[in-house]
Each structure stands twice: as C-alpha cells, then as structure tokens.
C-alpha cells in the first residue's frame, strides 16, 4: 500500500505509520471516484462519447445531403460490394471477440494467451483495412472521387462515402497501431491488464460505429 | 445494473453468443434491404436494428453493464441528447429540405 493510499484510507493508518506530514492533508482532501473506474478508462469513455458525436454529425450531414439531392445515386450491387461489406462486418465483429479474449486473458494473468488474442485482433484489423482499401481502389478505378460521380447525378455521394468510410478506416488503422503498441508493452511488462481493457474499449467503439456505417452507407445505397 | 454486479464480467462463451446475435442482426439487415420495402420503412428498420447492435456492443462488449450505473447514466443519455439536438435543431436542416430542387 502506498503512502497516499494509506493517507486516503484512514487517519489512524497515517498516525500509526508516520506518513510524511505534507502528504496527509492533500490525500485526505481527495474524494473517491464516483464511477469507480481508473482515470485511463474514464478518459477513454469521454473520448468515445466525443468521437461518437463526431461520427453522428457526419452521418447526419450525409442524411441531409441525401435528402436534398433529387438525383442521388445508389451505385452498390449485392455482388461484389454488399458481399464485401458483409465480409468486412464479419471480420470486424470477430476482431471484437478476439479483443474480448485478450482482455479476459490479461485479467487472468495469462500473458501468452493475451498476446495471441491481441495478435489475432491486429490481423483481423489489417484484413478489414485491406478489404476496405481494395474496395476504394476499385471505386476509384471506376471514376469515383470525393467530388466526382461517374454515373452522373449528385456528386455528394462520393463526398459522403469517402469522408465517412475514410474517417472510420483511419480509426481502424489507429486502433491496429494502438493494439500493437499495447501488445509489445504488455509483453515487456510496461503495460497492465487495465491498458489492454482500455484499448479494447476503443476497438469495440470502432466496431460499433461500423454497425451504423454499413447499413446507412452501403445497404441504403444498394439496388 | 447494481453495484453488486460490478466487475462480474461473463466468460468467452457468453461473448460468442452475443457475437452470433450481432452477426444474425447484420444478416437480417441485408435480408430487409432486398425486400423492396419503402425507403422510410427500410431506413427506420435499419436504424432500429443498428441501435440494438450498438446497445449489445456497449453493454456487453464494452462492459458498460458491469460498471456502476451512474457511468451509463452520465454518458449515454447525454450523447443521445447531443445527437438528437444535432439532428433536429441543426440550423440548416429544415431550410435545406425546403430548398430541395424538383426531380429532373
């Protein structure tokens, strides 16, 4: 138990162990967290809420653009685009499951198992990004650009599609890098199970956002 | 959600069941898309199904169910309120709809 924890615990402990006088009043003035979560997890939750508002804003703008464009195009067909989207969804959902495996293993102190689960999550994240980039390159070859529509009609489709899926892809790539950093740190003993859990929160959020992106941007634009 | 339930996180078997449920919802979304439903019905159905998916992910995958209830009540209603305000009180939202051009 640290001096600070003892000081926060009770005055008797302080008296008994002779904690440095300067730490005592400050520590006693500290309130326990009303949420009983660590500062890292709380910070991640606040980031997630802010980021959810960002994605929400993007999706609302997409909705408004679509409502106000009389010549909106629906370019996607079941094969290959929707099938590809379903595979991407499967990969991302599965990566959430492997991330949960990593968190459970880390909390149980099974380092090797945790690293395996994290490795699987990284691999699935990379597969998702590759599938996404392959789809993008296919669309770009067809002439799609953020402000160019090869099918005629509203150019806003490309703007909405590339910006929202691009923002999500950026989150996926950032998540893969973050998980890799956490995995290396966890292996070396620099990071704890709580760090794996906080990174997992971010990864599940990326998955959660895709649950709205796939139906709204893919399914509603298919024919 | 009670304080006593805090940190009683389920095992992998339970998570696999949630994962299967989420995949089933995605499959149902695709099925609905090709049922030629009216646009408003399809949009409403997809949004509701996505909200159910998000709820499952938040409560179980992100362990919000196993945290103190006040964490949920501090974060989620606030987010929903912000999103609601964004959608309905956004200055240009209704003006843009009124400016819509007729279909050529």
Short mmCIF file of N, CA, C and O in Angstrom, two decimals, chain B:
data_model
loop_
_atom_site.label_atom_id
_atom_site.label_comp_id
_atom_site.label_asym_id
_atom_site.label_seq_id
_atom_site.Cartn_x
_atom_site.Cartn_y
_atom_site.Cartn_z
N UNK B 1 -28.73 -3.17 -13.38
CA UNK B 1 -27.35 -2.90 -13.01
C UNK B 1 -27.28 -2.52 -11.54
O UNK B 1 -27.88 -1.55 -11.12
N UNK B 2 -26.60 -3.24 -10.77
CA UNK B 2 -26.41 -2.86 -9.38
C UNK B 2 -24.93 -2.86 -9.07
O UNK B 2 -24.13 -3.44 -9.80
N UNK B 3 -24.61 -2.21 -7.95
CA UNK B 3 -23.19 -2.14 -7.58
C UNK B 3 -22.62 -3.53 -7.35
O UNK B 3 -21.46 -3.79 -7.63
N UNK B 4 -23.50 -4.44 -6.85
CA UNK B 4 -23.04 -5.79 -6.58
C UNK B 4 -22.62 -6.52 -7.84
O UNK B 4 -21.78 -7.42 -7.81
N UNK B 5 -23.24 -6.11 -8.96
CA UNK B 5 -22.93 -6.79 -10.22
C UNK B 5 -21.62 -6.32 -10.84
O UNK B 5 -21.14 -6.91 -11.79
N UNK B 6 -21.11 -5.20 -10.31
CA UNK B 6 -19.90 -4.63 -10.88
C UNK B 6 -18.79 -5.66 -10.97
O UNK B 6 -18.58 -6.44 -10.05
N UNK B 7 -18.13 -5.66 -12.10
CA UNK B 7 -16.94 -6.49 -12.33
C UNK B 7 -17.25 -7.99 -12.40
O UNK B 7 -16.35 -8.79 -12.42
N UNK B 8 -18.56 -8.39 -12.42
CA UNK B 8 -18.89 -9.79 -12.65
C UNK B 8 -18.99 -10.00 -14.15
O UNK B 8 -20.06 -10.20 -14.71
N UNK B 9 -17.85 -9.92 -14.80
CA UNK B 9 -17.80 -9.97 -16.26
C UNK B 9 -17.95 -11.43 -16.71
O UNK B 9 -17.34 -12.33 -16.14
N UNK B 10 -18.82 -11.66 -17.72
CA UNK B 10 -19.04 -13.05 -18.16
C UNK B 10 -17.83 -13.61 -18.91
O UNK B 10 -16.89 -12.89 -19.23
N UNK B 11 -17.91 -14.89 -19.22
CA UNK B 11 -16.81 -15.55 -19.91
C UNK B 11 -16.97 -15.53 -21.41
O UNK B 11 -17.91 -14.95 -21.96
N UNK B 12 -16.03 -16.20 -22.09
CA UNK B 12 -15.96 -16.19 -23.55
C UNK B 12 -17.22 -16.79 -24.19
O UNK B 12 -17.64 -16.34 -25.26
N UNK B 13 -17.79 -17.80 -23.54
CA UNK B 13 -18.96 -18.48 -24.10
C UNK B 13 -20.11 -17.47 -24.30
O UNK B 13 -20.78 -17.48 -25.34
N UNK B 14 -20.30 -16.62 -23.31
CA UNK B 14 -21.37 -15.63 -23.40
C UNK B 14 -21.08 -14.63 -24.52
O UNK B 14 -21.97 -14.26 -25.29
N UNK B 15 -19.81 -14.22 -24.62
CA UNK B 15 -19.45 -13.26 -25.67
C UNK B 15 -19.67 -13.85 -27.06
O UNK B 15 -20.06 -13.15 -27.99
N UNK B 16 -19.41 -15.14 -27.20
CA UNK B 16 -19.62 -15.80 -28.50
C UNK B 16 -21.10 -15.76 -28.86
O UNK B 16 -21.47 -15.51 -30.01
N UNK B 17 -21.95 -15.93 -27.85
CA UNK B 17 -23.40 -15.87 -28.10
C UNK B 17 -23.81 -14.47 -28.55
O UNK B 17 -24.62 -14.30 -29.48
N UNK B 18 -23.27 -13.44 -27.91
CA UNK B 18 -23.58 -12.05 -28.32
C UNK B 18 -23.07 -11.82 -29.74
O UNK B 18 -23.77 -11.21 -30.57
N UNK B 19 -21.89 -12.32 -30.04
CA UNK B 19 -21.28 -12.17 -31.37
C UNK B 19 -22.18 -12.82 -32.44
O UNK B 19 -22.43 -12.23 -33.49
N UNK B 20 -22.69 -14.02 -32.13
CA UNK B 20 -23.60 -14.70 -33.07
C UNK B 20 -24.86 -13.85 -33.26
O UNK B 20 -25.35 -13.67 -34.38
N UNK B 21 -25.37 -13.30 -32.16
CA UNK B 21 -26.55 -12.44 -32.23
C UNK B 21 -26.31 -11.22 -33.12
O UNK B 21 -27.16 -10.86 -33.95
N UNK B 22 -25.14 -10.61 -32.97
CA UNK B 22 -24.80 -9.43 -33.79
C UNK B 22 -24.71 -9.80 -35.27
O UNK B 22 -25.21 -9.08 -36.14
N UNK B 23 -24.09 -10.96 -35.55
CA UNK B 23 -23.99 -11.41 -36.95
C UNK B 23 -25.38 -11.67 -37.52
O UNK B 23 -25.65 -11.35 -38.69
N UNK B 24 -26.25 -12.25 -36.70
CA UNK B 24 -27.62 -12.54 -37.16
C UNK B 24 -28.35 -11.24 -37.50
O UNK B 24 -29.07 -11.16 -38.50
N UNK B 25 -28.15 -10.21 -36.68
CA UNK B 25 -28.80 -8.92 -36.94
C UNK B 25 -28.30 -8.33 -38.27
O UNK B 25 -29.07 -7.82 -39.08
N UNK B 26 -26.99 -8.44 -38.51
CA UNK B 26 -26.42 -7.93 -39.77
C UNK B 26 -27.05 -8.68 -40.95
O UNK B 26 -27.45 -8.08 -41.97
N UNK B 27 -27.16 -10.01 -40.82
CA UNK B 27 -27.79 -10.82 -41.87
C UNK B 27 -29.23 -10.39 -42.10
O UNK B 27 -29.67 -10.27 -43.25
N UNK B 28 -29.94 -10.08 -41.02
CA UNK B 28 -31.34 -9.65 -41.14
C UNK B 28 -31.42 -8.28 -41.83
O UNK B 28 -32.34 -8.03 -42.62
N UNK B 29 -30.46 -7.42 -41.54
CA UNK B 29 -30.42 -6.10 -42.19
C UNK B 29 -30.28 -6.26 -43.71
O UNK B 29 -30.97 -5.59 -44.49
N UNK B 30 -29.39 -7.15 -44.11
CA UNK B 30 -29.18 -7.38 -45.55
C UNK B 30 -30.45 -7.97 -46.16
O UNK B 30 -30.87 -7.57 -47.26
N UNK B 31 -31.07 -8.90 -45.45
CA UNK B 31 -32.31 -9.51 -45.93
C UNK B 31 -33.38 -8.44 -46.15
O UNK B 31 -34.04 -8.41 -47.20
N UNK B 32 -33.54 -7.53 -45.17
CA UNK B 32 -34.55 -6.47 -45.28
C UNK B 32 -34.26 -5.55 -46.47
O UNK B 32 -35.18 -5.10 -47.15
N UNK B 33 -32.97 -5.29 -46.70
CA UNK B 33 -32.59 -4.37 -47.78
C UNK B 33 -33.11 -4.84 -49.13
O UNK B 33 -33.49 -4.03 -49.98
N UNK B 34 -33.15 -6.15 -49.33
CA UNK B 34 -33.57 -6.68 -50.64
C UNK B 34 -35.02 -7.16 -50.64
O UNK B 34 -35.41 -7.96 -51.48
N UNK B 35 -35.81 -6.66 -49.67
CA UNK B 35 -37.24 -6.97 -49.62
C UNK B 35 -38.08 -5.90 -50.31
O UNK B 35 -39.30 -5.94 -50.26
N UNK B 36 -37.42 -4.94 -50.95
CA UNK B 36 -38.10 -3.83 -51.64
C UNK B 36 -39.09 -3.08 -50.73
O UNK B 36 -40.22 -2.80 -51.13
N UNK B 37 -38.67 -2.79 -49.53
CA UNK B 37 -39.51 -2.04 -48.60
C UNK B 37 -39.49 -0.56 -48.98
O UNK B 37 -38.54 -0.10 -49.62
N UNK B 38 -40.53 0.19 -48.59
CA UNK B 38 -40.48 1.65 -48.80
C UNK B 38 -39.26 2.23 -48.08
O UNK B 38 -38.86 1.73 -47.03
N UNK B 39 -38.71 3.31 -48.67
CA UNK B 39 -37.45 3.87 -48.15
C UNK B 39 -37.52 4.21 -46.66
O UNK B 39 -36.60 3.91 -45.91
N UNK B 40 -38.66 4.84 -46.25
CA UNK B 40 -38.77 5.25 -44.83
C UNK B 40 -38.81 4.03 -43.92
O UNK B 40 -38.20 4.03 -42.84
N UNK B 41 -39.53 2.99 -44.35
CA UNK B 41 -39.62 1.77 -43.53
C UNK B 41 -38.26 1.12 -43.41
O UNK B 41 -37.86 0.68 -42.32
N UNK B 42 -37.57 1.06 -44.55
CA UNK B 42 -36.24 0.43 -44.54
C UNK B 42 -35.27 1.22 -43.65
O UNK B 42 -34.55 0.63 -42.83
N UNK B 43 -35.29 2.55 -43.81
CA UNK B 43 -34.39 3.39 -43.00
C UNK B 43 -34.68 3.20 -41.51
O UNK B 43 -33.76 3.00 -40.70
N UNK B 44 -35.97 3.24 -41.16
CA UNK B 44 -36.34 3.08 -39.74
C UNK B 44 -35.91 1.71 -39.22
O UNK B 44 -35.34 1.60 -38.13
N UNK B 45 -36.16 0.66 -40.02
CA UNK B 45 -35.81 -0.70 -39.59
C UNK B 45 -34.30 -0.83 -39.40
O UNK B 45 -33.84 -1.38 -38.39
N UNK B 46 -33.54 -0.31 -40.37
CA UNK B 46 -32.08 -0.43 -40.27
C UNK B 46 -31.53 0.35 -39.07
O UNK B 46 -30.63 -0.12 -38.37
N UNK B 47 -32.11 1.55 -38.84
CA UNK B 47 -31.64 2.34 -37.69
C UNK B 47 -31.96 1.65 -36.37
O UNK B 47 -31.13 1.63 -35.45
N UNK B 48 -33.16 1.06 -36.28
CA UNK B 48 -33.53 0.36 -35.05
C UNK B 48 -32.63 -0.84 -34.82
O UNK B 48 -32.15 -1.07 -33.71
N UNK B 49 -32.38 -1.61 -35.89
CA UNK B 49 -31.51 -2.78 -35.75
C UNK B 49 -30.08 -2.37 -35.38
O UNK B 49 -29.43 -3.01 -34.55
N UNK B 50 -29.61 -1.27 -35.98
CA UNK B 50 -28.27 -0.77 -35.66
C UNK B 50 -28.20 -0.33 -34.20
O UNK B 50 -27.19 -0.55 -33.52
N UNK B 51 -29.30 0.29 -33.72
CA UNK B 51 -29.33 0.73 -32.32
C UNK B 51 -29.28 -0.47 -31.37
O UNK B 51 -28.61 -0.43 -30.34
N UNK B 52 -29.97 -1.56 -31.75
CA UNK B 52 -29.93 -2.78 -30.93
C UNK B 52 -28.50 -3.34 -30.91
O UNK B 52 -27.97 -3.70 -29.85
N UNK B 53 -27.87 -3.37 -32.10
CA UNK B 53 -26.48 -3.84 -32.18
C UNK B 53 -25.57 -2.99 -31.30
O UNK B 53 -24.73 -3.50 -30.55
N UNK B 54 -25.74 -1.66 -31.42
CA UNK B 54 -24.90 -0.75 -30.63
C UNK B 54 -25.11 -0.97 -29.15
O UNK B 54 -24.15 -0.96 -28.36
N UNK B 55 -26.38 -1.19 -28.76
CA UNK B 55 -26.69 -1.43 -27.35
C UNK B 55 -26.01 -2.69 -26.85
O UNK B 55 -25.42 -2.69 -25.75
N UNK B 56 -26.05 -3.76 -27.65
CA UNK B 56 -25.40 -5.01 -27.24
C UNK B 56 -23.88 -4.80 -27.10
O UNK B 56 -23.27 -5.27 -26.13
N UNK B 57 -23.31 -4.10 -28.07
CA UNK B 57 -21.86 -3.86 -28.03
C UNK B 57 -21.49 -3.02 -26.81
O UNK B 57 -20.51 -3.31 -26.11
N UNK B 58 -22.28 -1.96 -26.56
CA UNK B 58 -21.99 -1.09 -25.42
C UNK B 58 -22.10 -1.83 -24.09
O UNK B 58 -21.21 -1.74 -23.24
N UNK B 59 -23.21 -2.54 -23.92
CA UNK B 59 -23.48 -3.15 -22.61
C UNK B 59 -22.59 -4.35 -22.34
O UNK B 59 -22.15 -4.54 -21.20
N UNK B 60 -22.36 -5.18 -23.36
CA UNK B 60 -21.63 -6.43 -23.10
C UNK B 60 -20.17 -6.37 -23.55
O UNK B 60 -19.26 -6.67 -22.78
N UNK B 61 -19.93 -5.99 -24.82
CA UNK B 61 -18.53 -5.95 -25.28
C UNK B 61 -17.75 -4.86 -24.55
O UNK B 61 -16.58 -5.04 -24.21
N UNK B 62 -18.41 -3.71 -24.32
CA UNK B 62 -17.70 -2.61 -23.68
C UNK B 62 -17.93 -2.59 -22.17
O UNK B 62 -17.50 -1.65 -21.49
N UNK B 63 -18.62 -3.61 -21.68
CA UNK B 63 -18.78 -3.86 -20.24
C UNK B 63 -19.52 -2.74 -19.49
O UNK B 63 -19.37 -2.65 -18.28
N UNK B 64 -20.29 -1.94 -20.21
CA UNK B 64 -21.00 -0.85 -19.52
C UNK B 64 -22.01 -1.42 -18.52
O UNK B 64 -22.28 -0.81 -17.49
N UNK B 65 -22.54 -2.59 -18.81
CA UNK B 65 -23.50 -3.24 -17.91
C UNK B 65 -22.85 -3.59 -16.57
O UNK B 65 -23.53 -3.67 -15.55
N UNK B 66 -21.55 -3.79 -16.59
CA UNK B 66 -20.87 -4.26 -15.38
C UNK B 66 -20.15 -3.12 -14.62
O UNK B 66 -19.45 -3.36 -13.66
N UNK B 67 -20.31 -1.90 -15.15
CA UNK B 67 -19.78 -0.74 -14.42
C UNK B 67 -20.85 -0.21 -13.49
O UNK B 67 -21.99 -0.70 -13.51
N UNK B 68 -20.52 0.79 -12.72
CA UNK B 68 -21.53 1.41 -11.86
C UNK B 68 -22.58 2.06 -12.76
O UNK B 68 -22.24 2.71 -13.76
N UNK B 69 -23.86 1.94 -12.40
CA UNK B 69 -24.94 2.51 -13.23
C UNK B 69 -24.75 3.99 -13.53
O UNK B 69 -25.14 4.46 -14.60
N UNK B 70 -24.14 4.72 -12.62
CA UNK B 70 -24.01 6.17 -12.85
C UNK B 70 -23.09 6.49 -14.03
O UNK B 70 -23.21 7.56 -14.63
N UNK B 71 -22.20 5.56 -14.38
CA UNK B 71 -21.37 5.79 -15.57
C UNK B 71 -22.26 5.78 -16.82
O UNK B 71 -22.16 6.66 -17.68
N UNK B 72 -23.14 4.79 -16.88
CA UNK B 72 -24.10 4.71 -18.00
C UNK B 72 -24.96 5.97 -18.04
O UNK B 72 -25.09 6.61 -19.09
N UNK B 73 -25.54 6.33 -16.91
CA UNK B 73 -26.48 7.47 -16.89
C UNK B 73 -25.79 8.80 -17.11
O UNK B 73 -26.43 9.77 -17.51
N UNK B 74 -24.50 8.87 -16.86
CA UNK B 74 -23.78 10.13 -17.11
C UNK B 74 -23.45 10.28 -18.59
O UNK B 74 -23.44 11.38 -19.12
N UNK B 75 -23.14 9.14 -19.24
CA UNK B 75 -22.61 9.23 -20.61
C UNK B 75 -23.67 9.07 -21.70
O UNK B 75 -23.75 9.90 -22.60
N UNK B 76 -24.46 8.02 -21.62
CA UNK B 76 -25.30 7.66 -22.76
C UNK B 76 -26.48 8.62 -22.99
O UNK B 76 -26.67 9.09 -24.12
N UNK B 77 -27.26 8.97 -21.96
CA UNK B 77 -28.34 9.94 -22.22
C UNK B 77 -27.80 11.27 -22.76
O UNK B 77 -28.42 11.89 -23.61
N UNK B 78 -26.62 11.68 -22.27
CA UNK B 78 -26.02 12.93 -22.75
C UNK B 78 -25.71 12.83 -24.23
O UNK B 78 -26.00 13.75 -25.01
N UNK B 79 -25.13 11.69 -24.63
CA UNK B 79 -24.80 11.50 -26.05
C UNK B 79 -26.07 11.50 -26.90
O UNK B 79 -26.11 12.16 -27.95
N UNK B 80 -27.08 10.79 -26.43
CA UNK B 80 -28.34 10.73 -27.21
C UNK B 80 -28.95 12.13 -27.33
O UNK B 80 -29.41 12.53 -28.39
N UNK B 81 -28.88 12.90 -26.25
CA UNK B 81 -29.40 14.27 -26.28
C UNK B 81 -28.64 15.11 -27.30
O UNK B 81 -29.23 15.84 -28.10
N UNK B 82 -27.31 14.99 -27.28
CA UNK B 82 -26.49 15.77 -28.23
C UNK B 82 -26.83 15.38 -29.67
O UNK B 82 -27.01 16.23 -30.54
N UNK B 83 -26.96 14.08 -29.93
CA UNK B 83 -27.27 13.61 -31.28
C UNK B 83 -28.67 14.08 -31.70
O UNK B 83 -28.88 14.48 -32.85
N UNK B 84 -29.60 14.04 -30.77
CA UNK B 84 -30.96 14.49 -31.06
C UNK B 84 -30.97 15.97 -31.41
O UNK B 84 -31.58 16.39 -32.40
N UNK B 85 -30.24 16.76 -30.62
CA UNK B 85 -30.18 18.20 -30.89
C UNK B 85 -29.52 18.47 -32.24
O UNK B 85 -29.95 19.33 -33.00
N UNK B 86 -28.47 17.68 -32.53
CA UNK B 86 -27.76 17.85 -33.79
C UNK B 86 -28.69 17.61 -34.97
O UNK B 86 -28.70 18.34 -35.95
N UNK B 87 -29.51 16.57 -34.84
CA UNK B 87 -30.38 16.18 -35.94
C UNK B 87 -31.55 17.14 -36.11
O UNK B 87 -31.93 17.47 -37.23
N UNK B 88 -32.12 17.57 -35.00
CA UNK B 88 -33.37 18.32 -35.09
C UNK B 88 -33.22 19.83 -35.00
O UNK B 88 -34.07 20.57 -35.48
N UNK B 89 -32.16 20.28 -34.35
CA UNK B 89 -32.05 21.73 -34.15
C UNK B 89 -30.90 22.29 -34.99
O UNK B 89 -30.53 23.44 -34.84
N UNK B 90 -30.34 21.48 -35.85
CA UNK B 90 -29.25 21.97 -36.68
C UNK B 90 -29.81 23.07 -37.59
O UNK B 90 -30.79 22.85 -38.30
N UNK B 91 -29.14 24.19 -37.56
CA UNK B 91 -29.74 25.39 -38.16
C UNK B 91 -30.23 25.18 -39.59
O UNK B 91 -31.33 25.60 -39.95
N UNK B 92 -29.45 24.53 -40.43
CA UNK B 92 -29.78 24.47 -41.85
C UNK B 92 -30.64 23.26 -42.24
O UNK B 92 -31.03 23.14 -43.38
N UNK B 93 -30.90 22.38 -41.28
CA UNK B 93 -31.54 21.12 -41.64
C UNK B 93 -32.85 21.32 -42.39
O UNK B 93 -33.03 20.79 -43.48
N UNK B 94 -33.75 22.09 -41.82
CA UNK B 94 -35.06 22.22 -42.44
C UNK B 94 -35.04 23.18 -43.63
O UNK B 94 -35.78 23.01 -44.58
N UNK B 95 -34.14 24.17 -43.56
CA UNK B 95 -34.02 25.10 -44.69
C UNK B 95 -33.57 24.33 -45.93
O UNK B 95 -34.08 24.54 -47.02
N UNK B 96 -32.62 23.40 -45.75
CA UNK B 96 -32.11 22.63 -46.89
C UNK B 96 -33.22 21.79 -47.52
O UNK B 96 -33.32 21.70 -48.74
N UNK B 97 -34.05 21.19 -46.67
CA UNK B 97 -35.14 20.37 -47.21
C UNK B 97 -36.08 21.23 -48.04
O UNK B 97 -36.52 20.83 -49.12
N UNK B 98 -36.34 22.45 -47.55
CA UNK B 98 -37.24 23.33 -48.29
C UNK B 98 -36.62 23.83 -49.59
O UNK B 98 -37.33 24.21 -50.51
N UNK B 99 -35.29 23.83 -49.63
CA UNK B 99 -34.60 24.30 -50.84
C UNK B 99 -34.45 23.19 -51.88
O UNK B 99 -33.90 23.42 -52.93
N UNK B 100 -34.90 22.00 -51.55
CA UNK B 100 -34.69 20.87 -52.44
C UNK B 100 -35.25 21.17 -53.83
O UNK B 100 -36.37 21.65 -53.99
N UNK B 101 -34.44 20.81 -54.83
CA UNK B 101 -34.83 21.04 -56.22
C UNK B 101 -35.80 19.95 -56.66
O UNK B 101 -35.74 18.82 -56.16
N UNK B 102 -36.67 20.26 -57.60
CA UNK B 102 -37.57 19.20 -58.10
C UNK B 102 -36.78 18.16 -58.88
O UNK B 102 -35.74 18.45 -59.46
N UNK B 103 -37.26 16.93 -58.87
CA UNK B 103 -36.59 15.85 -59.61
C UNK B 103 -36.61 16.17 -61.10
O UNK B 103 -37.67 16.51 -61.64
N UNK B 104 -35.45 16.10 -61.77
CA UNK B 104 -35.44 16.43 -63.20
C UNK B 104 -36.23 15.41 -64.02
O UNK B 104 -36.35 14.28 -63.65
#
